[in-house]
Coordinates of C-alpha atoms in Angstrom, one line a residue:
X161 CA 118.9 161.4 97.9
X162 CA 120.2 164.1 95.3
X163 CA 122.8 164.0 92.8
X164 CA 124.0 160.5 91.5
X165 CA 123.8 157.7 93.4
X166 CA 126.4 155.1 94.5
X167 CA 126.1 151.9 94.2
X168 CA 127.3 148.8 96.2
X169 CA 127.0 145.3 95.5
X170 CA 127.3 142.9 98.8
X171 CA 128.4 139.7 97.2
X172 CA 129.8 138.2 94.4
X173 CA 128.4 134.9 93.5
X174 CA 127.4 133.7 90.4
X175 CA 124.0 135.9 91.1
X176 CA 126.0 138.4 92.4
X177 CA 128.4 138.5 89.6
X178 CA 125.4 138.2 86.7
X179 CA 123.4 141.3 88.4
X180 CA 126.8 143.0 89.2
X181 CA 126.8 142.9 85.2
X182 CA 123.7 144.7 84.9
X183 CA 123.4 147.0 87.2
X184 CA 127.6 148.1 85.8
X185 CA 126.1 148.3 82.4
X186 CA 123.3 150.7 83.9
X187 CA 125.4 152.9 86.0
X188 CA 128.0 153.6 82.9
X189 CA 125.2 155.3 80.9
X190 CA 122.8 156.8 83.3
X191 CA 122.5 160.3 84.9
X192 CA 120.9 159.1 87.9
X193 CA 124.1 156.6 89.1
X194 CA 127.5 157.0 90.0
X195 CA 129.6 154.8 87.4
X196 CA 132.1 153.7 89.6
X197 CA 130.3 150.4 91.3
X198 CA 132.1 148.6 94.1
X199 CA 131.9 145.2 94.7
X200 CA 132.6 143.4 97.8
X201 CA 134.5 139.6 97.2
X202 CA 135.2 137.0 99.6
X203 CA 138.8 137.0 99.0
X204 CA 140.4 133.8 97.5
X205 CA 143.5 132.7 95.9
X206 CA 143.0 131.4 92.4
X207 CA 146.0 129.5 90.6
X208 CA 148.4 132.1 92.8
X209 CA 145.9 135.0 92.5
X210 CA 143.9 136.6 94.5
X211 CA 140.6 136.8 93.1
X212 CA 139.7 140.4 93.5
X213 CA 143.4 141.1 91.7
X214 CA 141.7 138.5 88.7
X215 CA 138.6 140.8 88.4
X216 CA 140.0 144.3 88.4
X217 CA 142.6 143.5 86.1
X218 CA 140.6 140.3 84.0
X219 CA 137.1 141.7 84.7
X220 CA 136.2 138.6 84.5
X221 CA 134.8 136.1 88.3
X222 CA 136.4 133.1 87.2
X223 CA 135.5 131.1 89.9
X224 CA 132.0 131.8 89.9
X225 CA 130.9 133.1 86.6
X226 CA 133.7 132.0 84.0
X227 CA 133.2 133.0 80.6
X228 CA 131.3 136.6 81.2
X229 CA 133.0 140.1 81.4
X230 CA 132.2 142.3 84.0
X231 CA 131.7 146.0 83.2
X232 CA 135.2 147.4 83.5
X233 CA 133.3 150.2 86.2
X234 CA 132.7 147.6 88.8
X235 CA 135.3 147.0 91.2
X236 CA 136.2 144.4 93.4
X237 CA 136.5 145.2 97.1
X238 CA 138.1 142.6 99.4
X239 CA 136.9 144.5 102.7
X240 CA 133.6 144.5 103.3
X241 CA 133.5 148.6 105.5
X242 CA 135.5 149.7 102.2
X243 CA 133.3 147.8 99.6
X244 CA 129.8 149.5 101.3
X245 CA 131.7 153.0 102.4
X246 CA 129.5 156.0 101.1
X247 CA 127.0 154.1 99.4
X248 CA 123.6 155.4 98.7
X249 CA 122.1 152.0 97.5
X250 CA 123.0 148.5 98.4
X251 CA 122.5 145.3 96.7
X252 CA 122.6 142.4 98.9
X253 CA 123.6 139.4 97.0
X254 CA 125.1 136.5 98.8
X255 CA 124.2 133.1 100.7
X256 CA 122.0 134.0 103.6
X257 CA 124.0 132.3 106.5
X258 CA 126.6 135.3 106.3
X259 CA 124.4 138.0 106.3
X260 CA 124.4 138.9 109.7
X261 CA 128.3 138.9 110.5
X262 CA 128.1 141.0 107.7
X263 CA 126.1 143.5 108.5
X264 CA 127.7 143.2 112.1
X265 CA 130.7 144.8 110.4
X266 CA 129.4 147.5 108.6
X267 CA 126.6 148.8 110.8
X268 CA 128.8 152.0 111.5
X269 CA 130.0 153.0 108.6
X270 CA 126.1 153.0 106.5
X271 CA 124.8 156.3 105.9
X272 CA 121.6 157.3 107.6
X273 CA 119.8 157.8 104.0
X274 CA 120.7 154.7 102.4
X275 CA 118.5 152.6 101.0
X276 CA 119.0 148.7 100.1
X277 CA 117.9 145.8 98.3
X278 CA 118.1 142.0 99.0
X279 CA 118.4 139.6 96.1
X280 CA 119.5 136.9 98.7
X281 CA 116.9 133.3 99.0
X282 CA 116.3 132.2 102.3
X283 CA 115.2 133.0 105.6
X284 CA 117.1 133.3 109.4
X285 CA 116.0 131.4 112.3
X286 CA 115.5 133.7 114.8
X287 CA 114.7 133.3 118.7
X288 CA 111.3 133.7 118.3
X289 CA 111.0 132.0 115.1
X290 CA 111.8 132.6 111.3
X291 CA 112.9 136.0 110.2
X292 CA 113.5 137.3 106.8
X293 CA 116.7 138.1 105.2
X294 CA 115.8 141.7 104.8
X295 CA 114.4 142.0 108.0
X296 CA 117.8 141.2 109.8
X297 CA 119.5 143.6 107.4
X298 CA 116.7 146.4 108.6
X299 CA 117.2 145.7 112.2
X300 CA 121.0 145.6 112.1
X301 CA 121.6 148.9 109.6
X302 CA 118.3 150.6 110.2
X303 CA 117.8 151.2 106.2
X304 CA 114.7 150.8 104.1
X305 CA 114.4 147.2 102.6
X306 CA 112.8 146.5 99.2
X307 CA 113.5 142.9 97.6
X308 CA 114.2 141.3 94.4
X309 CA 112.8 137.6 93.5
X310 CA 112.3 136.1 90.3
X311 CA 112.6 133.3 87.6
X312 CA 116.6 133.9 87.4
X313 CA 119.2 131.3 86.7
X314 CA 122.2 133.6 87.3
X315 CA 124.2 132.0 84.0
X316 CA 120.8 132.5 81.7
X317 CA 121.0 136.1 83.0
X318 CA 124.4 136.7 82.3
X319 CA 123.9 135.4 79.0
X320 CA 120.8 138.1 78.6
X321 CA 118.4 135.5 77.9
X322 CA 115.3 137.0 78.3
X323 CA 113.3 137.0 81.8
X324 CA 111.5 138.4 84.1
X325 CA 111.8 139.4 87.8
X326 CA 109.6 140.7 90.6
X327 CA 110.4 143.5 93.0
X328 CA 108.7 144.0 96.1
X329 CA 109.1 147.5 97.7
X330 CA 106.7 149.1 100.6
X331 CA 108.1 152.4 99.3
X332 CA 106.8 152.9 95.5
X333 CA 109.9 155.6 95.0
X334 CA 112.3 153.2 96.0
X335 CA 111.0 150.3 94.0
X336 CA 111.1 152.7 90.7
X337 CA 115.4 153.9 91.9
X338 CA 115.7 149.8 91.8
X339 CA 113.9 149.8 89.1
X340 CA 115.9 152.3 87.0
X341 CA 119.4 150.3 88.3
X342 CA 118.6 147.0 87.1
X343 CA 115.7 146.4 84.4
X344 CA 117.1 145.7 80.6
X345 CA 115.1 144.6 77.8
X346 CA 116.1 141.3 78.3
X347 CA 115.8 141.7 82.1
X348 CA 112.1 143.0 83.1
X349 CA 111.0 144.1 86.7
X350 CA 107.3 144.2 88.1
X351 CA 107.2 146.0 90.9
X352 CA 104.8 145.0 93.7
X353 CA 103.9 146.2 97.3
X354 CA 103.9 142.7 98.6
X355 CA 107.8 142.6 100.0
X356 CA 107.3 140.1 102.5
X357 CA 105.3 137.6 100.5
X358 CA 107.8 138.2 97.5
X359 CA 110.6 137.5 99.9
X360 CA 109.3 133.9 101.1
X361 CA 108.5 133.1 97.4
X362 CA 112.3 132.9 97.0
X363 CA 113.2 131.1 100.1
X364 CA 110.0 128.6 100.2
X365 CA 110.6 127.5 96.3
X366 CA 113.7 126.1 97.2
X367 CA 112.3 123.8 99.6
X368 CA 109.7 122.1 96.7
X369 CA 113.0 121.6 94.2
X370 CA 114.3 119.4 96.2
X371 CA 111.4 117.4 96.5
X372 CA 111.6 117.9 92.5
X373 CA 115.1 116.4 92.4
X374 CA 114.4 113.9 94.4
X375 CA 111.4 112.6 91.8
X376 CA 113.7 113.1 89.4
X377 CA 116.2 111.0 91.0
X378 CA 113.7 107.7 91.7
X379 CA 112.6 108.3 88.4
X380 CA 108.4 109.4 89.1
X381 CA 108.0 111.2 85.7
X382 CA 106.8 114.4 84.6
X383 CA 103.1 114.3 86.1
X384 CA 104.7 113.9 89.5
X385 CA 106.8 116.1 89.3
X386 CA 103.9 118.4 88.3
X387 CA 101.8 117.2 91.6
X388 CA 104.8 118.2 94.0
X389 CA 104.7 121.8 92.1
X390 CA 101.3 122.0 92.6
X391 CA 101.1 120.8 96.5
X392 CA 104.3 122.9 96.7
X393 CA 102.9 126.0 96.0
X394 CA 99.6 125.3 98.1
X395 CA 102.4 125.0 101.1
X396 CA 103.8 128.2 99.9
X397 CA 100.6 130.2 100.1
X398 CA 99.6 128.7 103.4
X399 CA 102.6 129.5 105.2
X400 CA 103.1 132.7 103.4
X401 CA 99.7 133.3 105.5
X402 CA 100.4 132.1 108.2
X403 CA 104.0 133.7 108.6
X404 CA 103.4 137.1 106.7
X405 CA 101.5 140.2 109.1
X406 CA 100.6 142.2 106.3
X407 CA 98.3 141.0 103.0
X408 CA 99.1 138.3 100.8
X409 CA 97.0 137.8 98.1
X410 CA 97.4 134.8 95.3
X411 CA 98.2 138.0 92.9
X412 CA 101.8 137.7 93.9
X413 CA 102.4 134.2 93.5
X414 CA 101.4 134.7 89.7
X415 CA 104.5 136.9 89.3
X416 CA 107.9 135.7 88.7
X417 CA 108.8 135.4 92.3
X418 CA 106.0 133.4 92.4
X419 CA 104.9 130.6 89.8
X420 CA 107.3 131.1 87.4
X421 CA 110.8 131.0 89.6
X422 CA 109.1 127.8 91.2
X423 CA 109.2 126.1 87.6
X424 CA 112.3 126.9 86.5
X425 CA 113.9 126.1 89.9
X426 CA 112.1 122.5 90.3
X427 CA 113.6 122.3 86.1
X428 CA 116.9 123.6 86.5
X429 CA 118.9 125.1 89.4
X430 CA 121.2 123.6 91.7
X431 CA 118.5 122.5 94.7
X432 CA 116.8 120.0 92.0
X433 CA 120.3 119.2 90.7
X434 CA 121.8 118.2 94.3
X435 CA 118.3 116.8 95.6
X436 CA 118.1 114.2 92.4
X437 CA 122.0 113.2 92.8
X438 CA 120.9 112.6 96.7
X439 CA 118.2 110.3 95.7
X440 CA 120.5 108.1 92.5
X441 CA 123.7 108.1 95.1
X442 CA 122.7 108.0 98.9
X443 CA 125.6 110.8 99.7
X444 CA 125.1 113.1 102.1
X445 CA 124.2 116.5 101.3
X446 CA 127.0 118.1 102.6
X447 CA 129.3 115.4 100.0
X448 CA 127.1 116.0 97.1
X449 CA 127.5 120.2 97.8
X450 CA 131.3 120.0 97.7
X451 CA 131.6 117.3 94.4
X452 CA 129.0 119.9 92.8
X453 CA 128.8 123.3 94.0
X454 CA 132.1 124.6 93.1
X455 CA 132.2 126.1 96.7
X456 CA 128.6 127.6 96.8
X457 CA 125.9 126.8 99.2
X458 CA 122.5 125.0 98.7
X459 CA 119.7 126.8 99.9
X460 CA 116.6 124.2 100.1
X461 CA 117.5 121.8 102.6
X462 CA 118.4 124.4 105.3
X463 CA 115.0 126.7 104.7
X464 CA 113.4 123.5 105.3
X465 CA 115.1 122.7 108.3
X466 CA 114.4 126.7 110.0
X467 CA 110.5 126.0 108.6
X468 CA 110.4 122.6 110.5
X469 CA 111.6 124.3 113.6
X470 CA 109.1 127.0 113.4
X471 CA 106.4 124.2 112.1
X472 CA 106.9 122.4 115.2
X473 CA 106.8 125.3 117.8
X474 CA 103.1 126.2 116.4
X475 CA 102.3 122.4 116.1
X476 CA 101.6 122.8 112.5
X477 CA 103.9 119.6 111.1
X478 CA 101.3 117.8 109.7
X479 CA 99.6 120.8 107.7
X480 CA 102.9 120.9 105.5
X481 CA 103.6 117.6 104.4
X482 CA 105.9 118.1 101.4
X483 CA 107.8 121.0 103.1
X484 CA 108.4 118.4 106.4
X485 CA 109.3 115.0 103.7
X486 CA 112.0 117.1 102.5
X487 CA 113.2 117.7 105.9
X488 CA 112.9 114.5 107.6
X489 CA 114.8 112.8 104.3
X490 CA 117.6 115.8 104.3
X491 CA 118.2 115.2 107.7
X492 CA 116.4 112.3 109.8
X493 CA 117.6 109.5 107.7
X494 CA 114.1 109.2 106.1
X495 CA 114.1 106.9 102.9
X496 CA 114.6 109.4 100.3
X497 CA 111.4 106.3 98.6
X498 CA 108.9 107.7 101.1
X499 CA 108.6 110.9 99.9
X500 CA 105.5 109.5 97.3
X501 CA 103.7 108.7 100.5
X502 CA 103.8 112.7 101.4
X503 CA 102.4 113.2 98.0
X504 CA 99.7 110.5 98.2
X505 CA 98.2 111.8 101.6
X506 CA 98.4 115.1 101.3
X507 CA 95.8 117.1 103.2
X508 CA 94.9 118.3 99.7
X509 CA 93.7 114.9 98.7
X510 CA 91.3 114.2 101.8

């Protein structure tokens, strides 16, 4: 790729909208970018207006990330073959479940050297078994893949509170142009071969939050809380090896994507948020996204439900414990009270 690059940004989500900030910010004083950043929204109306209308003339997502001025260089797109049209590097940046109708839509209109980059937390279920987010987008638009995971509350990062994120990129030339785009001083990328391990970081760590929220919500305390982190992240690397054909070493889980965006997301983040609520009220899930989510989707409880599936092809239930409590109480009318008994007999403990 020669000359400046254009940019895309697939989604505009509070995530989206925060790294949309960023990566505007970049482009408008860098050599290497095209200013001009298009952005693709899921068109709404908004008190009479539609929303992309509210950012190109407000620059501000009022729906999903009030408060926080976007870059006056990043447009709003309504139509996702327009939004993506000529780009040299896209972002992807937007709940995994409409990824692939997506992709379905612009798989003609991608040029051949493109390159992109998935920001999005979860995995696909696949017919034969679980695939990752950027392996769908690989196989539909046959571009190079790199991902971004990290310790990232979308409103702390729009606010430039420092933190720190991890990119995972087979291609070491790519991870430094993704690089370049996005790092900040208060925004700093470690860039790591690792994709695929980095990738299930994201999506497995929002599984263990809502086991998180639901100790929060029966009231277990803090050195619980720690125990389900802990177990969590033994379940993490297990099936991170199990799952993953290439190397994953426990290196990776000591960078952001790892360790550190478990924490904050069994401390903050809507999975814990939801999970607790579940646990104090005895709503649904589905009721509890609605009254909270402002319209956004909740990641945990469906990554534990395509993990179970795959779990109980390979007969491999009872080696994940914590990730299959979550499950069973999201959607087997488990009592949310029986997820101590995970914790207590644990493989880990016999």
């Amino acid at each position: 790729m020669s000359g400046r690059k254009m940019v895309s940004i697939v989604g505009s989500g509070n995530w989206g909208s925060a790294i949309a900030m960023i990566i505007g910010k970049n482009t408008a004083k860098s050599t290497h970018f095209d200013p001009k950043v298009k952005m693709w929204v899921y068109e709404e109306i908004i008190n009479g207006r539609k929303l992309t209308d509210i950012i190109n003339t407000d620059h501000e997502n009022v729906k999903y990330l009030p408060g926080h001025k976007l870059p006056e260089n990043v447009i709003a797109v309504p139509d996702i073959v327009e939004a993506s049209d000529g780009a040299d590097i896209l972002v992807f940046v937007l709940p995994h479940q409409f990824i692939g109708p997506l992709c379905d839509k612009m798989k003609n209109n991608v040029k051949d050297n493109a390159i992109g980059i998935s920001l999005i937390k979860g995995i696909d279920e696949g017919p034969d078994g679980l695939k990752l987010i950027s392996h769908i987008i690989h196989e539909k638009l046959g571009i190079e893949m790199s991902v971004l995971m990290g310790a990232n509350i979308a409103k702390e990062v729009a606010d430039e509170k420092f933190c720190e994120t991890t990119i995972g990129s087979k291609n070491k030339t790519h991870g430094e142009i993704f690089k370049n785009l996005m790092q900040t001083p208060n925004f700093r990328i470690n860039v790591v071969e690792e994709c695929d391990t980095v990738e299930l970081c994201g999506a497995l760590k929002n599984i263990v939050a809502v086991g998180a929220g639901f100790c929060d919500g029966l009231n277990f305390g803090d050195n619980t809380k720690a125990a389900v982190i802990r177990l969590g992240l033994m379940e993490m690397v297990a099936f991170a090896k199990f799952f993953s054909e290439g190397p994953v070493t426990s290196a990776t889980f000591l960078e952001s994507c790892g360790i550190a965006d478990l924490i904050t997301t069994c401390y903050g983040g809507r999975n814990r948020r939801v999970a607790e609520a579940f646990a104090r009220t005895g709503k649904s899930i589905e009721e509890l996204e609605k009254e909270m989510l402002n319209g956004q989707k909740l990641q945990g409880p469906q990554t534990s439900a395509e993990v179970h599936k795959l779990l109980k092809q390979k007969n491999l239930v009872n080696n994940f414990p914590l990730f299959a409590a979550v499950y069973e109480i999201c959607y087997e009318c488990r009592p949310v009270g029986d997820f101590v008994t995970c914790l207590q007999n644990h493989p880990e403990h016999q």
